[in-house]
PDB file of C-alpha atoms in Angstrom:
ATOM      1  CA  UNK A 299       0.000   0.000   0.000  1.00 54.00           C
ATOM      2  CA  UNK A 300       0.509   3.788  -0.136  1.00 60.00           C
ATOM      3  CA  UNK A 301       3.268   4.749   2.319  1.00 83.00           C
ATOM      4  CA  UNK A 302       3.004   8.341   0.854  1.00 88.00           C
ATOM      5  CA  UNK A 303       0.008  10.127   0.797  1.00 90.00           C
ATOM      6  CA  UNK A 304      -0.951  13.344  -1.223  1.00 93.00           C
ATOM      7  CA  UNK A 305      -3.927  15.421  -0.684  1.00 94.00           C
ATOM      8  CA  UNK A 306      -5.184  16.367  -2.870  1.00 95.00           C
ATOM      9  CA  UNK A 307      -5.255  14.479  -5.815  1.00 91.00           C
ATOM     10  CA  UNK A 308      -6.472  17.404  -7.959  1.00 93.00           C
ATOM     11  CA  UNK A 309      -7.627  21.331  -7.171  1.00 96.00           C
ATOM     12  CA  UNK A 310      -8.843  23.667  -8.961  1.00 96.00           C
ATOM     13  CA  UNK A 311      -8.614  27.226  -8.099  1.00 95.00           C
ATOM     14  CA  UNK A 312      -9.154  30.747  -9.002  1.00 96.00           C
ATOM     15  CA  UNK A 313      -6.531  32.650  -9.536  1.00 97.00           C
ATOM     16  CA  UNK A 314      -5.178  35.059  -6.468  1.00 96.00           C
ATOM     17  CA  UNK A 315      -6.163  32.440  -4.097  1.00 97.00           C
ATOM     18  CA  UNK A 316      -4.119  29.931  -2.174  1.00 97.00           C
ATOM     19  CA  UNK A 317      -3.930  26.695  -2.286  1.00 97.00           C
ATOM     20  CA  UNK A 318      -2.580  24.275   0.399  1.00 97.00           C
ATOM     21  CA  UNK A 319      -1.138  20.744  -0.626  1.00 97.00           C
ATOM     22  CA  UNK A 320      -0.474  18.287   1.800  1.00 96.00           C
ATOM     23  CA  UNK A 321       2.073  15.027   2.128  1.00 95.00           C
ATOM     24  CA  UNK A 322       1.807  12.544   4.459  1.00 94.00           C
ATOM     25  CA  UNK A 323       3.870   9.732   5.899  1.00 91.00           C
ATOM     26  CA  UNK A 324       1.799   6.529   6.806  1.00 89.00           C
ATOM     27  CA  UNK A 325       4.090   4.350   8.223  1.00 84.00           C
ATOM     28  CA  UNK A 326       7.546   5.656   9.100  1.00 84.00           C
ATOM     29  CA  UNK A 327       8.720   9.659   9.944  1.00 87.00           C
ATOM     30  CA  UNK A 328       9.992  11.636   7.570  1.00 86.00           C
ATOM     31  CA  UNK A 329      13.017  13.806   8.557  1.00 83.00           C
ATOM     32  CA  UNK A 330      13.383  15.123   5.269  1.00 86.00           C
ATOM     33  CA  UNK A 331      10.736  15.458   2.204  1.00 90.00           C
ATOM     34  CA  UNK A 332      11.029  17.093  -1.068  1.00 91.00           C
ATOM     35  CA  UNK A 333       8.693  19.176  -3.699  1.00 94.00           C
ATOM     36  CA  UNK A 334       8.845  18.719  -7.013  1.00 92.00           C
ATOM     37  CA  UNK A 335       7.128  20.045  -9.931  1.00 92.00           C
ATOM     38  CA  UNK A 336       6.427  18.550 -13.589  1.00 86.00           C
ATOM     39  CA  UNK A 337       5.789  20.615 -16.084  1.00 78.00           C
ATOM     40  CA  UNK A 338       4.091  19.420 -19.138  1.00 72.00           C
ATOM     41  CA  UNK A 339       6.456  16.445 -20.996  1.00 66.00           C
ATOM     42  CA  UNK A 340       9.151  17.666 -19.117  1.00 69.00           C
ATOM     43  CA  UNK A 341      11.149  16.261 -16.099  1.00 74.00           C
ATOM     44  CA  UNK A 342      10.371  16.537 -12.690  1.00 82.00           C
ATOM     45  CA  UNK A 343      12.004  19.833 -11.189  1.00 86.00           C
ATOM     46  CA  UNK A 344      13.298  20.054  -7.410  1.00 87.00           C
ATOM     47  CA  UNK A 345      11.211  22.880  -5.967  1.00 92.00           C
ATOM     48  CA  UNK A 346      12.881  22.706  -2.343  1.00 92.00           C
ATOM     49  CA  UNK A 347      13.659  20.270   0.523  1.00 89.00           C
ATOM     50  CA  UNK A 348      12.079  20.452   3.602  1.00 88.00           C
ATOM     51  CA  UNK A 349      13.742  18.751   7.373  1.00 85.00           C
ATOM     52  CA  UNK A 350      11.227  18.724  10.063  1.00 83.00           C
ATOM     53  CA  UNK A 351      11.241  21.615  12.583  1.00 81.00           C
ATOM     54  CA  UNK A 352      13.261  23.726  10.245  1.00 83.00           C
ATOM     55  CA  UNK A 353      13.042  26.163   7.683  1.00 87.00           C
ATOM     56  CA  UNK A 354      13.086  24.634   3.711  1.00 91.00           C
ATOM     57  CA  UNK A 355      15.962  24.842   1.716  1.00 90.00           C
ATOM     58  CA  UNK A 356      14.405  26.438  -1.690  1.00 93.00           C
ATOM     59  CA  UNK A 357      16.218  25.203  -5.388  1.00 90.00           C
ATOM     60  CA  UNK A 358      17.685  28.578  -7.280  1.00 89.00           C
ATOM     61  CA  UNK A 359      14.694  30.321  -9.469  1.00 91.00           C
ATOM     62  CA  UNK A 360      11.824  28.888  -6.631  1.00 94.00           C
ATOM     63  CA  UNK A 361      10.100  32.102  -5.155  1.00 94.00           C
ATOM     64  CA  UNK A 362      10.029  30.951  -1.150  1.00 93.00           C
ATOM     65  CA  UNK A 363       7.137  33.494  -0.552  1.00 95.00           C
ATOM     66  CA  UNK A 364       5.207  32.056  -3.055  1.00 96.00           C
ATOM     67  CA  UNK A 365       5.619  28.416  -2.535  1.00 97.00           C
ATOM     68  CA  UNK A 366       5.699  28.427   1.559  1.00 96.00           C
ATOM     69  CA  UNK A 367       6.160  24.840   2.512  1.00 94.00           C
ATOM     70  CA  UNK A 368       6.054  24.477   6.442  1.00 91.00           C
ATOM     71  CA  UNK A 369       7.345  20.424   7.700  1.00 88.00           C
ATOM     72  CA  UNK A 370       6.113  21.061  11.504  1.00 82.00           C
ATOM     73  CA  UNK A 371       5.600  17.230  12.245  1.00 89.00           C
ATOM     74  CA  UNK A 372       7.948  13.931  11.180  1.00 89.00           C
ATOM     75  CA  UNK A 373       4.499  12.679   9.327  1.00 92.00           C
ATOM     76  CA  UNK A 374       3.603  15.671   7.478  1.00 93.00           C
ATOM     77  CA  UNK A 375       4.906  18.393   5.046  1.00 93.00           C
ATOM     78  CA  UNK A 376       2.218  20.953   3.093  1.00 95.00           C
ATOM     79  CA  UNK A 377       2.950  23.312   0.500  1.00 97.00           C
ATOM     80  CA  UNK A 378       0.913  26.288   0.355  1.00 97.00           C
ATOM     81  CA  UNK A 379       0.904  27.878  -3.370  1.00 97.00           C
ATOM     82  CA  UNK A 380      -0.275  31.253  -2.522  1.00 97.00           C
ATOM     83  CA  UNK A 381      -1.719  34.281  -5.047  1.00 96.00           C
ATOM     84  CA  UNK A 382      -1.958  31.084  -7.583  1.00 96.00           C
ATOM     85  CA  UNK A 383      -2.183  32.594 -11.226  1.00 96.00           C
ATOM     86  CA  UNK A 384      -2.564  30.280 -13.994  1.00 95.00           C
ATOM     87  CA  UNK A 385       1.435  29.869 -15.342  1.00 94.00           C
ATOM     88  CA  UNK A 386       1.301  27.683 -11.606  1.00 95.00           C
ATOM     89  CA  UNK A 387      -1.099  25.205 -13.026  1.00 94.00           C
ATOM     90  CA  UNK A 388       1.353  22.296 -12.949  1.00 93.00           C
ATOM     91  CA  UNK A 389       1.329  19.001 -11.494  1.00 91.00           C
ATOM     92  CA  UNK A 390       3.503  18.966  -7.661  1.00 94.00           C
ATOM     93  CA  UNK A 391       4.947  15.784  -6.264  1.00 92.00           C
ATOM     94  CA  UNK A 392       6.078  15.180  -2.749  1.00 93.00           C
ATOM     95  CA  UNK A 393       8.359  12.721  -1.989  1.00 90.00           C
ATOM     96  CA  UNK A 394       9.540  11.704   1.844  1.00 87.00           C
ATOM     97  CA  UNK A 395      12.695  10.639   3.037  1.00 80.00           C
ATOM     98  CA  UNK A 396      13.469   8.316   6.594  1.00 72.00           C
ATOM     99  CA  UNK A 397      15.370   5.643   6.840  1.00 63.00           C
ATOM    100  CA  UNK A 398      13.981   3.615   3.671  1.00 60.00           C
ATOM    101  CA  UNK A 399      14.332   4.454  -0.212  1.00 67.00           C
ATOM    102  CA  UNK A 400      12.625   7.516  -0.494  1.00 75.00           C
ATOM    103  CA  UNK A 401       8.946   6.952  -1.399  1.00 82.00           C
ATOM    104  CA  UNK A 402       6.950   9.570  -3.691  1.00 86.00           C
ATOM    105  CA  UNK A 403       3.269  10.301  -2.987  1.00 88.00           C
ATOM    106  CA  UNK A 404       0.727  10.376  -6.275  1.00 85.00           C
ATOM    107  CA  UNK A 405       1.199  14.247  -6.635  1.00 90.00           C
ATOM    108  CA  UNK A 406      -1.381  16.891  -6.864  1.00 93.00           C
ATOM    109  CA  UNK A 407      -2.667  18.202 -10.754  1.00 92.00           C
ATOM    110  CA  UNK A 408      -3.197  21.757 -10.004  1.00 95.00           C
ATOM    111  CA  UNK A 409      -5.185  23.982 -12.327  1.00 95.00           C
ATOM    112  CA  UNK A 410      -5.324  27.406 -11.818  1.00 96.00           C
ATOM    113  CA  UNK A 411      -8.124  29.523 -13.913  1.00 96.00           C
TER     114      UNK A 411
ATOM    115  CA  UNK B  75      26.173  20.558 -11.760  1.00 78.00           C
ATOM    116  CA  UNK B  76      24.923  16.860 -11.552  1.00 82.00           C
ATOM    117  CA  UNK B  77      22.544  16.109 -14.832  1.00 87.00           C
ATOM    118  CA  UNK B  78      20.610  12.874 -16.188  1.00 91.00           C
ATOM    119  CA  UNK B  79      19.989  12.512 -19.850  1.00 92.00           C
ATOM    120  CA  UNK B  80      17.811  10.297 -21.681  1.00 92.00           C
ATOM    121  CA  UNK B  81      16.205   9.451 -24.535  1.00 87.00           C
ATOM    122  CA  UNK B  82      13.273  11.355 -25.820  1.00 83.00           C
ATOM    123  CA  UNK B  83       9.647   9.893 -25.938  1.00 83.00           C
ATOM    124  CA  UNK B  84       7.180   8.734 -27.109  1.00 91.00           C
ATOM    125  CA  UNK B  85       8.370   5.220 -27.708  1.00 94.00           C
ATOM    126  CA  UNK B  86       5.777   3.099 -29.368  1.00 96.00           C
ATOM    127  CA  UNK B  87       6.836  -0.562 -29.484  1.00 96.00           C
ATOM    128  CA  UNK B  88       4.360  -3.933 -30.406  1.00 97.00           C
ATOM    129  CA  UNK B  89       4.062  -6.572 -27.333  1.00 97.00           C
ATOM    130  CA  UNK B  90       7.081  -8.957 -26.836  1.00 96.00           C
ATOM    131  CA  UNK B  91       9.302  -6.547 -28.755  1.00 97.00           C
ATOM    132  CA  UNK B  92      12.520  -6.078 -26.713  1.00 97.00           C
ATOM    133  CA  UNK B  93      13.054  -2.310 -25.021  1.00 97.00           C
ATOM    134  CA  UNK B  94      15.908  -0.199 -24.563  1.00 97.00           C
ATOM    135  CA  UNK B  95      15.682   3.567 -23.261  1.00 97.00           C
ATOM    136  CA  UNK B  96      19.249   5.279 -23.129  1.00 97.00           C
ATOM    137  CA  UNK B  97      20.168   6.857 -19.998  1.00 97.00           C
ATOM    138  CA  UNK B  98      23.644   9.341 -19.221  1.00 97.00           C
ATOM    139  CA  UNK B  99      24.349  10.984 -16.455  1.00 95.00           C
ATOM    140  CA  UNK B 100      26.747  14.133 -15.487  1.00 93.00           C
ATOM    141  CA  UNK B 101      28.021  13.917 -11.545  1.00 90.00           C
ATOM    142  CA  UNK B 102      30.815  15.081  -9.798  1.00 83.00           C
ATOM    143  CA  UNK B 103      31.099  12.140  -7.411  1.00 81.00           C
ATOM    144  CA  UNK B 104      29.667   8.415  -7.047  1.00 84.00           C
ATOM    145  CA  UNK B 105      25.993   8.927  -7.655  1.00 90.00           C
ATOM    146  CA  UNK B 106      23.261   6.356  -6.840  1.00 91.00           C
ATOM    147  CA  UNK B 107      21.400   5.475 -10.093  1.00 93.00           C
ATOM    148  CA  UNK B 108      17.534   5.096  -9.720  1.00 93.00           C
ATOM    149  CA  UNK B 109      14.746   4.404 -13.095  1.00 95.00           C
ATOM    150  CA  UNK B 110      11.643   5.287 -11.570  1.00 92.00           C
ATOM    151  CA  UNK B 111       8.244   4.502 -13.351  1.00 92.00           C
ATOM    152  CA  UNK B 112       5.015   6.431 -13.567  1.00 87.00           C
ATOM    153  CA  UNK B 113       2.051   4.327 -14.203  1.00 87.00           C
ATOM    154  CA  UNK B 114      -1.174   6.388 -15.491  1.00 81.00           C
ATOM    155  CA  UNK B 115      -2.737   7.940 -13.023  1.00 71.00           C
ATOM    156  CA  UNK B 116      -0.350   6.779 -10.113  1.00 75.00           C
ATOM    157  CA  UNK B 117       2.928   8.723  -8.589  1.00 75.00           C
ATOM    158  CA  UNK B 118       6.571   7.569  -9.186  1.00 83.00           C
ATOM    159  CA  UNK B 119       7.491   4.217  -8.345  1.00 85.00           C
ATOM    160  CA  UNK B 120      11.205   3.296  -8.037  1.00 88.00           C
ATOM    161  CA  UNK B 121      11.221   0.455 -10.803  1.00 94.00           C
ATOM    162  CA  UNK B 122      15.364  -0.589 -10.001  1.00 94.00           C
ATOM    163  CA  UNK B 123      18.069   1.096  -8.288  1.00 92.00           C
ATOM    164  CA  UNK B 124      21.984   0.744  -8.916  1.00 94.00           C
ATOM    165  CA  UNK B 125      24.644   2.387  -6.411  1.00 90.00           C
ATOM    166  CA  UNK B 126      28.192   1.428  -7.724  1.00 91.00           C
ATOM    167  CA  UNK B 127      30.138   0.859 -10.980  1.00 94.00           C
ATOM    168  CA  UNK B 128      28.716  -2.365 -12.591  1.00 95.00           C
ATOM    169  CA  UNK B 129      26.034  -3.222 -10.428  1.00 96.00           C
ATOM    170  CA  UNK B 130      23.180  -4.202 -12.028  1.00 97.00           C
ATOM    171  CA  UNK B 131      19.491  -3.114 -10.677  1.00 96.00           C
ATOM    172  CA  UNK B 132      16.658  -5.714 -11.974  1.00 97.00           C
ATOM    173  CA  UNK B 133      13.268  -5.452 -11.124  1.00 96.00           C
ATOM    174  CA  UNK B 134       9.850  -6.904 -13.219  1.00 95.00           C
ATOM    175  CA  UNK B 135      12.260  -8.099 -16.166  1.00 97.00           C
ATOM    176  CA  UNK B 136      13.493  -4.864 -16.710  1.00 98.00           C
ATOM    177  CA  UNK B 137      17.773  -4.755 -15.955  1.00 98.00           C
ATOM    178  CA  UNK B 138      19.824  -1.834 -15.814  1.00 98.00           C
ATOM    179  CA  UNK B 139      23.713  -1.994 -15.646  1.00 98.00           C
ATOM    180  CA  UNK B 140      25.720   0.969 -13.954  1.00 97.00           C
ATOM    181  CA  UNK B 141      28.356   1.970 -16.127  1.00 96.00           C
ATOM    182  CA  UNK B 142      30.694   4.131 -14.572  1.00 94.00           C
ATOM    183  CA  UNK B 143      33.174   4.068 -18.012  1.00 94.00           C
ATOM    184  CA  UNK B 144      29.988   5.186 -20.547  1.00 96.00           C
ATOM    185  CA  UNK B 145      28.387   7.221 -17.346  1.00 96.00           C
ATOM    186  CA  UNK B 146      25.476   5.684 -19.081  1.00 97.00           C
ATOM    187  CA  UNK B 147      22.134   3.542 -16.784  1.00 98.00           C
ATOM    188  CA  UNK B 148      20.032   2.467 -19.922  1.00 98.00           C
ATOM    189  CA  UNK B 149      17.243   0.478 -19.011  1.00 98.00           C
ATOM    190  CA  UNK B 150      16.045  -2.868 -21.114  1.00 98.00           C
ATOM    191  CA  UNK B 151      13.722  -5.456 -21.081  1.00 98.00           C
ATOM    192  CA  UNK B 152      13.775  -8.633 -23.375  1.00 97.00           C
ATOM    193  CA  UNK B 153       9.836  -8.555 -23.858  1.00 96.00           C
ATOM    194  CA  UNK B 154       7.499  -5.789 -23.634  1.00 97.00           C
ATOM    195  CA  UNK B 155       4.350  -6.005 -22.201  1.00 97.00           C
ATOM    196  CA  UNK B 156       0.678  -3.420 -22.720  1.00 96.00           C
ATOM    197  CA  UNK B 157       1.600  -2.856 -18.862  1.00 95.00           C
ATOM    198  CA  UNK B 158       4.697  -1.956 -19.482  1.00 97.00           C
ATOM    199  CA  UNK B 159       2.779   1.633 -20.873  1.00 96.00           C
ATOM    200  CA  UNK B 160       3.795   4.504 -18.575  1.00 94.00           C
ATOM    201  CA  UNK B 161       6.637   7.254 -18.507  1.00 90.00           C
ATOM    202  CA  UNK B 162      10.395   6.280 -17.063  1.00 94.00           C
ATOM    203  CA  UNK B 163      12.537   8.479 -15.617  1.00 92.00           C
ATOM    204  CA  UNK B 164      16.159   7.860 -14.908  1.00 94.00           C
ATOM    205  CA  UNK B 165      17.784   9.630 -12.016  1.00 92.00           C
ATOM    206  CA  UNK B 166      20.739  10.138  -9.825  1.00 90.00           C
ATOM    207  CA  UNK B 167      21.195  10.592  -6.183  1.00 86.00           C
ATOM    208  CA  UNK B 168      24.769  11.776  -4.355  1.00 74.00           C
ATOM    209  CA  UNK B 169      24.141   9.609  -1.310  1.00 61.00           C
ATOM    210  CA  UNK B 170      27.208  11.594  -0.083  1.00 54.00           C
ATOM    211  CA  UNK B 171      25.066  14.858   0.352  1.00 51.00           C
ATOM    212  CA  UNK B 172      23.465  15.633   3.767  1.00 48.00           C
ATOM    213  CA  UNK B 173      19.796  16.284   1.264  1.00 49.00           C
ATOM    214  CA  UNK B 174      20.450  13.051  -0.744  1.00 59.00           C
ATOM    215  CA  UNK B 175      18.342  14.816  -3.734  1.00 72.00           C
ATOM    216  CA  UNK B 176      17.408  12.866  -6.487  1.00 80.00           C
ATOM    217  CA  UNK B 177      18.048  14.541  -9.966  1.00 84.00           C
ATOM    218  CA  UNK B 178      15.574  13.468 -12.629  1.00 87.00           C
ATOM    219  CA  UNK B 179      15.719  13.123 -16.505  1.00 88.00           C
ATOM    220  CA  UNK B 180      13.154  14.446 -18.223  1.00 85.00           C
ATOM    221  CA  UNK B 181      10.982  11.091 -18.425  1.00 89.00           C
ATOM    222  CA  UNK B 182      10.735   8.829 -21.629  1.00 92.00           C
ATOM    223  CA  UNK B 183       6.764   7.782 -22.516  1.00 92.00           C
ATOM    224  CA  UNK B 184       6.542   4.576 -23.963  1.00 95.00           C
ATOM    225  CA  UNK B 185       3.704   2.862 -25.226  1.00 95.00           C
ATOM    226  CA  UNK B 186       3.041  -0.934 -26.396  1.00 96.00           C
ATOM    227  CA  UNK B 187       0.491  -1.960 -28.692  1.00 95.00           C
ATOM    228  CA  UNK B 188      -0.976  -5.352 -28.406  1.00 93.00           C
TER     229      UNK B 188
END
């Protein structure tokens, strides 16, 4: 079964709002997840890390204030896109790290209109 | 910086024909080498994993063989099947890094026709 879980699955949202995406552990902690984003036919892209209890580490050319990603427990990591316009629409991928090959939830398709 | 290269998509092959997607990598140390598989619908899966010079990962009769002289991972299987539909994406990981962040390629699609 799913050791990963992403919620949701798919959102759609107007644009200016905020949108929270969540990733979940199930059966171990995670000390350390990751975000990634796929753009259409192209690879997955490393949006930032993120260690429990501590501020993320963001990849060059990621805006921090506009993808806030907060880790506060060893089970669970959420990343808030916030002011969403529509060149966000993408598809997000978590993927959580803990003493086992890291494990990848089933990602988020996120449509901004 | 550390890069993964591989072959681009679609690939459209007929049941039982035999697969090969290439795979290269760029890395400064002794990367990890991962193909990961993304079923319709579903999130990455990590399909075989390799993490020294000629190991070879196996995993659902697909083999991959590291190869630390060709910096090249390319993944094959002798006989295709429909199921075998979904994108691949080869990867590297420098287990020596505190982050241990996986790099991606940019995913190969491949298709089989029954």
């Amino acid at each position: 079964g799913a050791v990963v879980s992403q919620h949701p699955s798919w959102v759609i949202c107007k644009s200016g709002t905020s949108v929270k995406i969540e990733c979940r552990s199930l059966d171990f902690q995670a000390t350390t997840m990751f975000w990634y984003r796929q753009f259409p036919k192209k690879s997955l892209m490393l949006m930032a890390t993120s260690n429990e209890g501590s501020k993320a580490t963001y990849e060059q050319g990621v805006e921090k204030d506009k993808f806030l990603i907060n880790h506060a427990s060893l089970t669970l990591s959420t990343l808030t896109v916030t002011s969403a316009h529509p060149e966000d629409s993408s598809f997000y991928i978590c993927s959580a790290m803990g003493g086992r090959p890291l494990h990848f939830g089933n990602g988020t398709r996120l449509t901004v209109t | 910086g550390d890069s993964v290269t591989q072959m681009e998509g679609p690939v459209t092959l007929s049941e039982e024909a035999f697969l090969t997607i290439n795979c290269t990598y760029t890395a400064t140390g002794y990367p990890s080498l991962f193909w990961y598989v993304q079923y319709p619908g579903e999130g990455l899966q990590l399909l075989l994993k390799a993490t020294k010079a000629d190991d070879k990962g196996s995993n659902k009769g697909f083999e991959a063989t590291y190869r630390k002289e060709t910096t090249s991972f390319h993944l094959e299987k002798g006989s295709v099947q429909v199921s075998d539909s979904a994108v691949y994406f080869c990867a590297l990981s420098d287990l020596g890094s505190s982050a241990s962040k996986i790099i991606f390629g940019s995913g190969t699609r491949l298709s089989i026709r029954p």
